[in-house]
Short mmCIF file of C-alpha atoms and ligand atoms in Angstrom, two decimals:
data_model
loop_
_atom_site.label_atom_id
_atom_site.label_comp_id
_atom_site.label_asym_id
_atom_site.label_seq_id
_atom_site.Cartn_x
_atom_site.Cartn_y
_atom_site.Cartn_z
CA MET A 4 1.20 17.43 2.17
CA ASP A 5 0.21 18.15 -1.20
CA ILE A 6 2.58 16.68 -3.84
CA ALA A 7 2.57 15.86 -7.26
CA GLN A 8 1.35 11.96 -7.87
CA GLU A 9 4.01 10.92 -10.60
CA ARG A 10 7.95 9.73 -11.21
CA ARG A 11 10.42 12.48 -11.01
CA LEU A 12 14.40 12.14 -11.20
CA VAL A 13 16.53 14.95 -10.19
CA THR A 14 19.30 13.58 -9.77
CA GLU A 15 21.14 9.68 -10.68
CA ILE A 16 19.79 7.21 -8.23
CA PRO A 17 21.29 7.35 -5.27
CA GLY A 18 21.27 11.02 -5.07
CA PRO A 19 24.11 13.08 -3.32
CA LYS A 20 22.28 13.76 -0.52
CA SER A 21 21.37 10.40 0.76
CA ARG A 22 24.74 8.46 -0.70
CA ARG A 23 25.32 10.86 2.43
CA LEU A 24 23.18 9.95 5.06
CA LEU A 25 24.32 6.73 4.08
CA GLU A 26 28.00 6.78 5.41
CA ARG A 27 26.78 7.58 7.57
CA ARG A 28 24.71 5.67 8.65
CA GLN A 29 27.70 2.95 8.03
CA ALA A 30 29.09 4.64 10.74
CA ALA A 31 26.09 4.52 12.75
CA LEU A 32 23.97 1.88 12.70
CA PRO A 33 24.92 -1.90 12.08
CA ARG A 34 24.18 -3.70 9.16
CA GLY A 35 21.95 -6.39 10.06
CA VAL A 36 19.48 -3.72 10.30
CA PHE A 37 19.16 -4.10 6.67
CA TYR A 38 17.85 -1.88 3.93
CA THR A 39 16.79 -2.95 0.54
CA HIS A 40 17.42 0.57 -1.31
CA PRO A 41 19.80 3.07 -0.82
CA ILE A 42 17.23 6.30 -0.21
CA PHE A 43 16.80 8.14 2.90
CA VAL A 44 12.87 9.73 2.30
CA GLU A 45 12.11 13.12 2.79
CA ALA A 46 8.24 13.61 2.10
CA ALA A 47 5.77 10.88 1.54
CA ALA A 48 1.97 10.67 0.00
CA GLY A 49 -0.88 8.12 -1.60
CA ALA A 50 1.72 6.32 -3.32
CA ILE A 51 5.15 9.00 -4.55
CA VAL A 52 8.05 8.49 -1.65
CA ARG A 53 9.96 11.90 -2.21
CA ASP A 54 13.78 10.73 -1.24
CA VAL A 55 16.11 14.29 -0.42
CA ASP A 56 17.53 14.66 -2.93
CA GLY A 57 13.63 15.86 -4.09
CA ASN A 58 13.42 12.43 -6.88
CA SER A 59 9.71 11.46 -6.67
CA LEU A 60 9.98 6.64 -6.13
CA ILE A 61 6.47 5.61 -6.89
CA ASP A 62 6.05 3.13 -4.26
CA LEU A 63 4.83 -0.14 -4.96
CA GLY A 64 6.30 -1.55 -1.22
CA ALA A 65 3.89 0.40 0.85
CA GLY A 66 6.45 0.17 3.55
CA LEU A 67 6.98 -3.13 3.86
CA ALA A 68 2.83 -4.21 3.19
CA VAL A 69 2.12 -1.60 6.45
CA LEU A 70 0.60 1.30 3.91
CA ASN A 71 -2.61 -0.70 2.15
CA THR A 72 -4.11 3.10 2.80
CA GLY A 73 -1.51 5.13 1.15
CA ASN A 74 1.37 6.94 2.55
CA ALA A 75 -0.35 9.81 4.94
CA ALA A 76 -3.68 8.69 4.29
CA PRO A 77 -4.69 11.85 5.02
CA ALA A 78 -8.07 11.35 7.54
CA VAL A 79 -5.12 9.07 8.59
CA VAL A 80 -3.41 12.88 9.67
CA GLU A 81 -6.53 13.80 11.12
CA ALA A 82 -7.62 10.78 13.35
CA ILE A 83 -3.53 10.78 14.52
CA ARG A 84 -3.42 14.83 15.31
CA GLU A 85 -6.91 14.82 16.66
CA GLN A 86 -5.86 12.42 19.19
CA LEU A 87 -2.04 14.14 19.67
CA ASP A 88 -4.25 17.29 20.98
CA ARG A 89 -6.69 15.73 23.75
CA PHE A 90 -4.11 12.50 24.91
CA THR A 91 -0.66 10.60 23.48
CA HIS A 92 -0.77 7.44 26.02
CA THR A 93 -2.69 6.31 28.67
CA CYS A 94 -0.93 2.43 29.37
CA ILE A 95 -4.04 -0.01 28.85
CA HIS A 96 -3.39 -1.37 32.39
CA VAL A 97 -3.28 1.81 34.38
CA THR A 98 -6.54 3.68 32.89
CA MET A 99 -8.46 3.11 29.57
CA SER A 100 -9.06 4.71 25.93
CA GLU A 101 -12.21 5.04 23.85
CA PRO A 102 -9.67 4.17 20.75
CA TYR A 103 -8.58 0.66 21.92
CA LEU A 104 -11.94 -0.22 23.59
CA GLU A 105 -13.68 1.26 20.00
CA LEU A 106 -10.99 -1.08 17.32
CA ALA A 107 -11.28 -3.81 19.24
CA GLU A 108 -14.95 -3.79 18.94
CA ARG A 109 -14.54 -2.69 15.00
CA LEU A 110 -12.03 -5.80 15.15
CA ASN A 111 -14.29 -8.30 16.34
CA ALA A 112 -16.63 -7.05 13.83
CA LEU A 113 -14.69 -7.89 10.96
CA VAL A 114 -12.55 -10.96 11.43
CA PRO A 115 -14.81 -13.66 9.90
CA GLY A 116 -17.02 -16.40 11.59
CA ASP A 117 -20.20 -16.08 13.68
CA VAL A 118 -18.74 -16.27 16.90
CA PRO A 119 -18.59 -13.58 19.84
CA ARG A 120 -14.91 -12.16 19.54
CA LYS A 121 -12.67 -10.32 21.58
CA THR A 122 -9.17 -7.97 21.23
CA MET A 123 -5.85 -7.70 22.96
CA PHE A 124 -3.26 -4.93 20.95
CA THR A 125 0.41 -5.09 20.87
CA ASN A 126 2.90 -3.17 19.43
CA SER A 127 4.33 -5.09 16.35
CA GLY A 128 3.77 -8.58 14.16
CA ALA A 129 6.04 -10.81 16.13
CA GLU A 130 4.12 -9.76 19.45
CA ALA A 131 0.54 -10.04 17.85
CA VAL A 132 2.14 -14.07 17.46
CA GLU A 133 3.97 -14.62 20.38
CA ASN A 134 0.35 -13.41 22.57
CA ALA A 135 -2.03 -15.44 19.58
CA VAL A 136 1.30 -18.24 20.63
CA LYS A 137 0.08 -18.04 24.54
CA ILE A 138 -3.62 -17.48 24.52
CA ALA A 139 -3.82 -20.48 22.61
CA ARG A 140 -1.22 -23.47 25.22
CA TYR A 141 -3.12 -20.92 28.04
CA SER A 142 -6.55 -22.24 26.63
CA THR A 143 -5.65 -25.62 25.26
CA LYS A 144 -2.93 -26.00 28.28
CA ARG A 145 -1.02 -27.78 25.08
CA PRO A 146 2.74 -26.78 24.02
CA ALA A 147 3.02 -27.88 21.03
CA VAL A 148 3.31 -25.61 18.24
CA VAL A 149 2.72 -26.36 14.53
CA VAL A 150 4.44 -23.85 11.59
CA PHE A 151 4.86 -24.45 8.34
CA ASP A 152 8.00 -24.63 5.17
CA HIS A 153 8.19 -20.84 4.23
CA ALA A 154 6.39 -18.99 7.04
CA PHE A 155 7.62 -15.22 8.25
CA HIS A 156 5.73 -14.53 11.81
CA GLY A 157 8.48 -12.59 13.52
CA ARG A 158 11.96 -12.48 14.57
CA THR A 159 11.56 -12.17 18.80
CA LEU A 160 12.14 -15.75 19.96
CA LEU A 161 8.82 -17.72 19.57
CA ALA A 162 8.55 -15.62 16.33
CA MET A 163 11.65 -16.20 15.17
CA THR A 164 11.89 -20.28 15.49
CA MET A 165 8.54 -19.94 14.07
CA THR A 166 9.59 -18.22 11.15
CA ALA A 167 11.13 -21.25 8.94
CA LYS A 168 14.49 -19.20 7.36
CA VAL A 169 17.29 -19.84 9.02
CA MET A 170 19.20 -16.49 6.65
CA PRO A 171 19.27 -14.09 7.37
CA TYR A 172 16.56 -14.72 10.54
CA LYS A 173 17.86 -17.61 12.62
CA GLN A 174 21.13 -17.49 12.00
CA GLY A 175 23.52 -17.31 13.98
CA PHE A 176 21.73 -16.54 16.70
CA LEU A 177 22.22 -19.73 17.97
CA SER A 178 19.21 -20.67 21.31
CA SER A 179 15.09 -21.29 20.17
CA ALA A 180 12.11 -21.31 21.48
CA PRO A 181 11.26 -25.54 22.59
CA ASP A 182 7.98 -27.21 21.49
CA VAL A 183 7.23 -25.39 17.36
CA TYR A 184 6.90 -27.44 14.60
CA ARG A 185 6.84 -27.32 11.38
CA LEU A 186 5.62 -29.11 8.53
CA PRO A 187 5.00 -28.55 4.34
CA PHE A 188 2.76 -26.06 2.82
CA ALA A 189 1.21 -26.67 -0.17
CA TYR A 190 3.52 -24.64 -2.14
CA PRO A 191 2.05 -25.71 -6.15
CA TYR A 192 4.64 -24.48 -8.30
CA ARG A 193 7.30 -26.16 -5.62
CA CYS A 194 5.14 -28.83 -4.37
CA PRO A 195 7.55 -30.73 -1.50
CA THR A 196 5.27 -34.28 -1.74
CA GLY A 197 5.74 -33.98 -5.79
CA GLY A 198 2.11 -33.57 -6.84
CA ALA A 199 1.82 -32.91 -10.39
CA THR A 200 -1.01 -30.23 -9.98
CA PRO A 201 -2.57 -28.20 -7.35
CA GLU A 202 -4.83 -30.16 -6.23
CA GLU A 203 -2.72 -33.11 -5.76
CA CYS A 204 -0.53 -30.73 -4.38
CA ALA A 205 -2.46 -29.95 -1.50
CA ALA A 206 -4.18 -33.33 -1.02
CA SER A 207 -0.70 -34.76 -0.68
CA CYS A 208 0.36 -31.69 1.45
CA ALA A 209 -2.55 -32.02 3.64
CA ALA A 210 -1.60 -35.98 4.18
CA TYR A 211 1.52 -35.80 5.09
CA ALA A 212 1.37 -32.24 7.38
CA ILE A 213 -2.05 -34.43 8.71
CA GLY A 214 0.17 -37.61 9.51
CA GLU A 215 2.87 -36.07 10.91
CA MET A 216 1.10 -34.82 13.77
CA GLU A 217 -0.79 -37.76 14.46
CA LYS A 218 2.21 -39.67 14.65
CA HIS A 219 5.43 -37.30 15.64
CA ILE A 220 4.25 -35.20 17.62
CA GLY A 221 0.48 -36.05 18.72
CA PRO A 222 -2.96 -34.02 19.43
CA ASP A 223 -3.25 -34.03 22.20
CA ASN A 224 -0.18 -31.68 22.74
CA ILE A 225 -0.83 -28.97 20.04
CA ALA A 226 -1.98 -26.06 21.03
CA CYS A 227 -2.48 -24.77 17.25
CA LEU A 228 -1.69 -24.07 14.05
CA VAL A 229 0.34 -21.27 12.97
CA VAL A 230 -0.20 -20.24 8.76
CA GLU A 231 -0.35 -17.53 6.80
CA PRO A 232 -3.09 -17.32 4.44
CA ILE A 233 -0.49 -16.70 1.22
CA GLN A 234 2.57 -16.37 2.94
CA GLY A 235 4.20 -13.30 2.20
CA GLU A 236 7.68 -13.34 3.29
CA GLY A 237 7.83 -16.55 1.92
CA GLY A 238 7.06 -15.42 -1.53
CA PHE A 239 3.71 -14.38 -2.38
CA VAL A 240 2.52 -18.62 -1.76
CA VAL A 241 -0.38 -19.38 -2.29
CA PRO A 242 -1.41 -22.38 -0.86
CA ALA A 243 -2.71 -25.19 -3.07
CA PRO A 244 -6.51 -24.49 -2.94
CA GLY A 245 -8.32 -27.32 -0.53
CA PHE A 246 -5.75 -27.53 1.90
CA LEU A 247 -6.72 -25.39 4.59
CA PRO A 248 -9.85 -26.06 5.21
CA ARG A 249 -8.28 -28.91 4.98
CA LEU A 250 -5.91 -28.87 8.25
CA ALA A 251 -8.32 -26.43 9.83
CA GLU A 252 -10.96 -29.69 9.19
CA TYR A 253 -8.50 -31.39 11.41
CA CYS A 254 -7.51 -28.57 13.91
CA ARG A 255 -11.67 -29.07 14.17
CA ASP A 256 -11.75 -32.29 15.13
CA ARG A 257 -8.75 -32.51 17.52
CA GLY A 258 -9.35 -29.51 19.50
CA ILE A 259 -6.79 -27.75 18.08
CA LEU A 260 -6.93 -23.64 17.88
CA PHE A 261 -6.21 -22.35 13.56
CA VAL A 262 -4.70 -18.74 13.34
CA ALA A 263 -4.08 -17.08 10.50
CA ASP A 264 -2.14 -14.55 10.46
CA GLU A 265 -3.49 -12.18 8.97
CA VAL A 266 -0.32 -9.31 9.86
CA GLN A 267 1.08 -9.01 5.56
CA THR A 268 -2.18 -10.19 3.66
CA GLY A 269 -5.13 -8.61 6.35
CA MET A 270 -7.05 -5.05 5.15
CA GLY A 271 -8.31 -5.07 2.66
CA ARG A 272 -4.77 -6.41 0.59
CA THR A 273 -5.74 -9.37 -0.55
CA GLY A 274 -9.54 -7.76 -1.60
CA ARG A 275 -11.33 -8.99 1.42
CA TRP A 276 -11.06 -7.61 5.04
CA PHE A 277 -8.34 -10.97 5.68
CA GLY A 278 -6.32 -13.60 3.30
CA ILE A 279 -8.53 -16.13 5.41
CA GLU A 280 -12.10 -15.86 3.49
CA HIS A 281 -10.64 -17.07 0.67
CA GLU A 282 -10.43 -20.27 2.29
CA ALA A 283 -13.77 -20.32 3.35
CA VAL A 284 -12.41 -21.28 6.89
CA VAL A 285 -13.15 -19.81 9.90
CA PRO A 286 -10.29 -18.88 12.52
CA ASP A 287 -9.99 -18.97 16.39
CA LEU A 288 -7.29 -16.38 16.52
CA VAL A 289 -6.58 -14.06 14.21
CA THR A 290 -2.79 -11.80 14.45
CA THR A 291 -2.98 -8.72 12.69
CA ALA A 292 -0.37 -5.21 12.49
CA LYS A 293 1.32 -4.27 9.59
CA SER A 294 -1.98 -1.65 7.68
CA LEU A 295 -3.77 -1.93 10.42
CA ALA A 296 -2.51 1.43 12.14
CA GLY A 297 -1.68 2.99 8.66
CA GLY A 298 2.30 3.43 9.31
CA LEU A 299 2.35 3.58 13.43
CA PRO A 300 2.74 -0.26 15.46
CA LEU A 301 0.36 -1.61 15.93
CA GLY A 302 -0.92 -4.36 16.59
CA GLY A 303 -3.70 -7.28 17.88
CA VAL A 304 -4.92 -10.53 18.84
CA THR A 305 -8.56 -11.03 17.59
CA GLY A 306 -9.99 -14.24 18.39
CA ARG A 307 -13.08 -16.91 19.74
CA ALA A 308 -14.62 -15.40 22.93
CA ASP A 309 -14.49 -18.62 25.32
CA VAL A 310 -10.02 -18.50 24.49
CA MET A 311 -9.53 -14.82 25.22
CA GLU A 312 -10.66 -15.08 28.53
CA SER A 313 -9.15 -17.94 29.15
CA VAL A 314 -6.26 -15.98 30.25
CA HIS A 315 -6.73 -15.52 34.16
CA VAL A 316 -6.38 -11.68 34.46
CA GLY A 317 -3.10 -9.49 34.17
CA GLY A 318 -2.03 -12.50 32.66
CA ILE A 319 -1.17 -10.85 28.35
CA GLY A 320 -0.55 -6.77 27.69
CA GLY A 321 1.93 -3.94 27.48
CA THR A 322 3.12 -0.70 28.53
CA PHE A 323 2.88 0.33 24.83
CA GLY A 324 0.29 -2.02 23.16
CA GLY A 325 -2.97 -0.02 21.85
CA ASN A 326 -1.27 2.97 22.48
CA PRO A 327 -4.57 5.77 21.64
CA LEU A 328 -1.72 7.02 18.38
CA ALA A 329 -2.07 4.21 16.89
CA CYS A 330 -5.25 2.78 17.69
CA ALA A 331 -7.54 6.21 16.63
CA ALA A 332 -5.31 5.80 13.65
CA ALA A 333 -6.22 2.38 12.43
CA LEU A 334 -9.78 3.88 13.49
CA ALA A 335 -9.26 5.88 10.71
CA VAL A 336 -7.89 3.40 8.17
CA LEU A 337 -10.60 1.10 9.12
CA ASP A 338 -12.42 3.92 8.22
CA THR A 339 -11.42 5.08 4.59
CA ILE A 340 -11.08 0.97 3.49
CA GLU A 341 -14.83 1.28 3.80
CA ARG A 342 -15.89 4.52 2.78
CA ASP A 343 -12.61 4.65 -0.60
CA GLY A 344 -14.35 0.93 -1.23
CA LEU A 345 -10.22 -0.37 -0.77
CA LEU A 346 -11.06 -4.18 -1.22
CA ALA A 347 -13.39 -3.14 -5.12
CA ARG A 348 -9.52 -1.72 -5.01
CA ALA A 349 -7.19 -4.37 -4.86
CA GLU A 350 -9.12 -6.65 -6.97
CA ARG A 351 -9.04 -3.60 -9.57
CA ILE A 352 -5.55 -2.61 -9.28
CA GLY A 353 -4.78 -6.57 -8.67
CA VAL A 354 -6.34 -7.53 -12.03
CA LEU A 355 -4.86 -4.88 -13.49
CA MET A 356 -0.44 -6.43 -12.11
CA ARG A 357 -1.81 -9.79 -12.82
CA ASP A 358 -2.57 -9.26 -16.27
CA ARG A 359 1.16 -7.14 -17.14
CA LEU A 360 2.89 -9.50 -15.03
CA LEU A 361 1.16 -12.57 -17.16
CA ASP A 362 1.85 -10.44 -20.83
CA MET A 363 5.36 -10.23 -19.24
CA ALA A 364 6.13 -14.10 -18.74
CA GLU A 365 5.02 -14.61 -22.30
CA ARG A 366 8.23 -12.74 -23.96
CA PHE A 367 11.15 -13.21 -20.95
CA PRO A 368 11.74 -16.41 -19.28
CA LEU A 369 13.36 -15.45 -16.35
CA ILE A 370 9.93 -15.36 -14.77
CA GLY A 371 8.71 -18.71 -13.81
CA GLU A 372 5.64 -17.78 -12.37
CA VAL A 373 2.88 -15.30 -11.86
CA ARG A 374 1.14 -15.60 -8.79
CA GLY A 375 -1.40 -13.72 -5.99
CA ARG A 376 -4.45 -12.80 -4.96
CA GLY A 377 -6.43 -9.60 -4.88
CA ALA A 378 -3.71 -6.74 -4.63
CA MET A 379 -0.93 -9.29 -2.97
CA VAL A 380 0.85 -9.90 -6.63
CA ALA A 381 3.93 -11.73 -7.37
CA MET A 382 6.02 -13.00 -9.69
CA GLU A 383 8.32 -16.21 -9.53
CA LEU A 384 12.01 -15.84 -10.99
CA VAL A 385 14.04 -18.90 -12.51
CA GLU A 386 16.90 -19.56 -14.44
CA ASP A 387 15.83 -22.53 -15.94
CA ARG A 388 11.55 -23.02 -16.09
CA GLU A 389 12.24 -26.77 -16.49
CA THR A 390 14.70 -26.82 -13.65
CA LYS A 391 13.32 -23.93 -12.16
CA ALA A 392 16.75 -22.72 -10.47
CA PRO A 393 16.02 -19.61 -8.81
CA ALA A 394 17.42 -16.66 -10.11
CA LYS A 395 18.74 -14.56 -7.30
CA ALA A 396 21.22 -12.52 -8.63
CA ALA A 397 19.05 -11.07 -11.74
CA THR A 398 15.46 -10.14 -8.89
CA THR A 399 18.85 -8.16 -6.70
CA ARG A 400 19.42 -6.99 -9.96
CA LEU A 401 16.04 -6.00 -11.19
CA LEU A 402 14.76 -4.26 -7.55
CA GLU A 403 18.43 -2.09 -8.06
CA GLU A 404 17.40 -1.74 -11.70
CA ALA A 405 13.92 -0.85 -11.23
CA CYS A 406 15.11 2.12 -7.84
CA ARG A 407 16.84 4.33 -10.00
CA GLN A 408 14.92 4.64 -12.86
CA GLY A 409 11.65 5.56 -10.02
CA VAL A 410 10.23 2.55 -8.83
CA ILE A 411 10.99 0.77 -5.73
CA LEU A 412 10.17 -3.13 -4.78
CA LEU A 413 10.78 -5.65 -2.87
CA LYS A 414 11.56 -9.18 -2.80
CA ALA A 415 10.56 -11.83 -1.40
CA GLY A 416 10.71 -15.83 -1.22
CA THR A 417 13.22 -18.60 0.70
CA TYR A 418 14.85 -18.66 -2.57
CA ASP A 419 15.54 -14.69 -2.27
CA ASN A 420 13.87 -15.25 -5.62
CA VAL A 421 10.98 -13.14 -6.30
CA VAL A 422 9.29 -9.94 -6.90
CA ARG A 423 6.24 -9.39 -5.06
CA LEU A 424 4.40 -5.84 -5.88
CA LEU A 425 2.37 -4.13 -3.10
CA PRO A 426 1.40 -0.75 -3.91
CA PRO A 427 -1.03 0.81 -2.17
CA LEU A 428 -4.87 0.32 -2.99
CA THR A 429 -5.34 3.97 -3.72
CA ILE A 430 -3.35 3.81 -6.33
CA ASP A 431 -3.71 5.89 -9.14
CA GLU A 432 -3.32 3.02 -11.86
CA GLY A 433 -1.57 6.06 -14.31
CA LEU A 434 0.87 5.82 -11.78
CA LEU A 435 0.52 1.87 -11.37
CA SER A 436 1.01 1.41 -15.22
CA ASP A 437 4.18 4.11 -15.15
CA GLY A 438 5.24 1.63 -12.74
CA LEU A 439 4.40 -1.56 -14.46
CA ASP A 440 6.48 -0.04 -17.44
CA VAL A 441 9.64 0.26 -15.18
CA LEU A 442 9.24 -2.53 -14.02
CA GLU A 443 9.25 -4.38 -17.23
CA LYS A 444 12.19 -1.91 -18.56
CA ALA A 445 14.31 -3.30 -16.13
CA LEU A 446 13.13 -7.27 -17.01
CA ALA A 447 14.57 -6.04 -20.74
CA THR A 448 18.19 -5.20 -18.87
CA VAL A 449 18.62 -7.90 -16.65
CA GLU A 450 17.71 -10.69 -19.20
CA GLU A 451 19.95 -9.08 -21.46
CA GLU A 452 22.87 -9.10 -18.78
CA SER A 453 22.15 -12.71 -17.95
CA GLU A 454 22.49 -13.12 -21.91
CA ALA A 455 25.50 -12.12 -22.33
N1 PLZ B 1 3.72 -12.16 10.77
C1 PLZ B 1 2.97 -12.76 8.19
O1 PLZ B 1 5.02 -10.62 7.27
C2 PLZ B 1 6.59 -9.27 9.06
C3 PLZ B 1 8.63 -8.50 8.00
C4 PLZ B 1 9.93 -7.19 7.81
P1 PLZ B 1 6.65 -7.45 12.90
N2 PLZ B 1 6.55 -9.36 8.28
C5 PLZ B 1 8.36 -8.11 7.00
C6 PLZ B 1 11.07 -7.13 8.26
O2 PLZ B 1 12.17 -8.23 7.79
O3 PLZ B 1 11.76 -7.95 9.64
C7 PLZ B 1 5.55 -10.34 9.54
C8 PLZ B 1 4.53 -10.95 8.98
C9 PLZ B 1 3.29 -12.71 9.37
C10 PLZ B 1 3.90 -11.38 11.32
C11 PLZ B 1 4.81 -10.62 10.49
C12 PLZ B 1 5.87 -10.19 11.99
O4 PLZ B 1 5.60 -8.22 11.98
O5 PLZ B 1 6.75 -5.87 12.42
O6 PLZ B 1 7.72 -7.66 11.99
O7 PLZ B 1 7.41 -7.77 13.93
#
């Protein structure tokens, strides 16, 4: 669909049609399935989402990190259409399809490290994480899984257990999966071990984490360490430099598999295919989902061939994993990233966003820190730069205000005080700049309100 790449408001937000749908939603859907913005979508293209009232909003959320190649990317839509005309499903366990195979070959070649790789597909990120752990346990014959503070790995039982934040993800769900251990993450802005510099933070967190593994878990019991190269839901926390390489080195020495959860950082978001490439760490296993299939549900586990091959025939899989439509879409996503130079675009728009946010930080004391890599950029809002008290209410207000002015933003963070920017990598620079102007005005409004 041809949608002009410009912000245009024709009603207040939410408009009357969205409001009516919202009422139906309250009656028909459980509140547990939360929403960020009170609008329903009619159509979307590129970096514009048009709501049912005809408002065009700038998409700086990309459907929660799913649309790196943009809303309804033409090549992706075309690939889905072509596949749709042939067949929509076989189930890999019944008869096989070529898109599954070809996509596996492409990912095997793309995942960093000069080692033979194999790939299996799933329906979601959580399911990819669950399978990575199953495979790691099978191959190492060890039970324990190490994860980190602020981590998000999904909402299924094991993935939920691996996720850090209790509210809203774990509160009330009572039971959790066994053998999951959580260790501190080198979050330089709030270093849990009191490191005064990023280097100190990395060294002291790594030393603490390694000490825990040595003394309390026992390296011989640990199957894998699962980590996001940049924490996504946790607030776009870029690990202090040296933290991940030190952990990777420890894992290698102790036969612990290093799993990079690239569900949010993957597919070019950080300016490289995978976020872990910035750390010069070669992961044993990599999980993907979100932007992999440009909007269709698909997850993947790509790993060292010997590890992936350890599981007996029939040990892993599922009915829909690697659905042919989703795999065809993913092949078009990879082609689009290559053809349109989207890794370089991610770098470029990342610089634009970071520069603008750093400039705003000079004028708005609400901004405690600006951080990120490539086009994965965020600002952490605080009530006071000295105490770093999280500005949770201001964050919620900022998102509300920006949406009312036609910009879709997302929040994140253990303290709900991080505003993250995740535009499609294809976004027009003028449109991005307009979106950032709106963000700046919204910041001014929110600061005024909090001073009043
Ligand atoms: N691993 C690193 O970011 C999903 C979740 C939205 P699924 N993050 C967005 C929400 O509120 O549930 C995520 C992630 C990382 C795994 C997952 C899980 O991916 O496809 O949502 O299962």
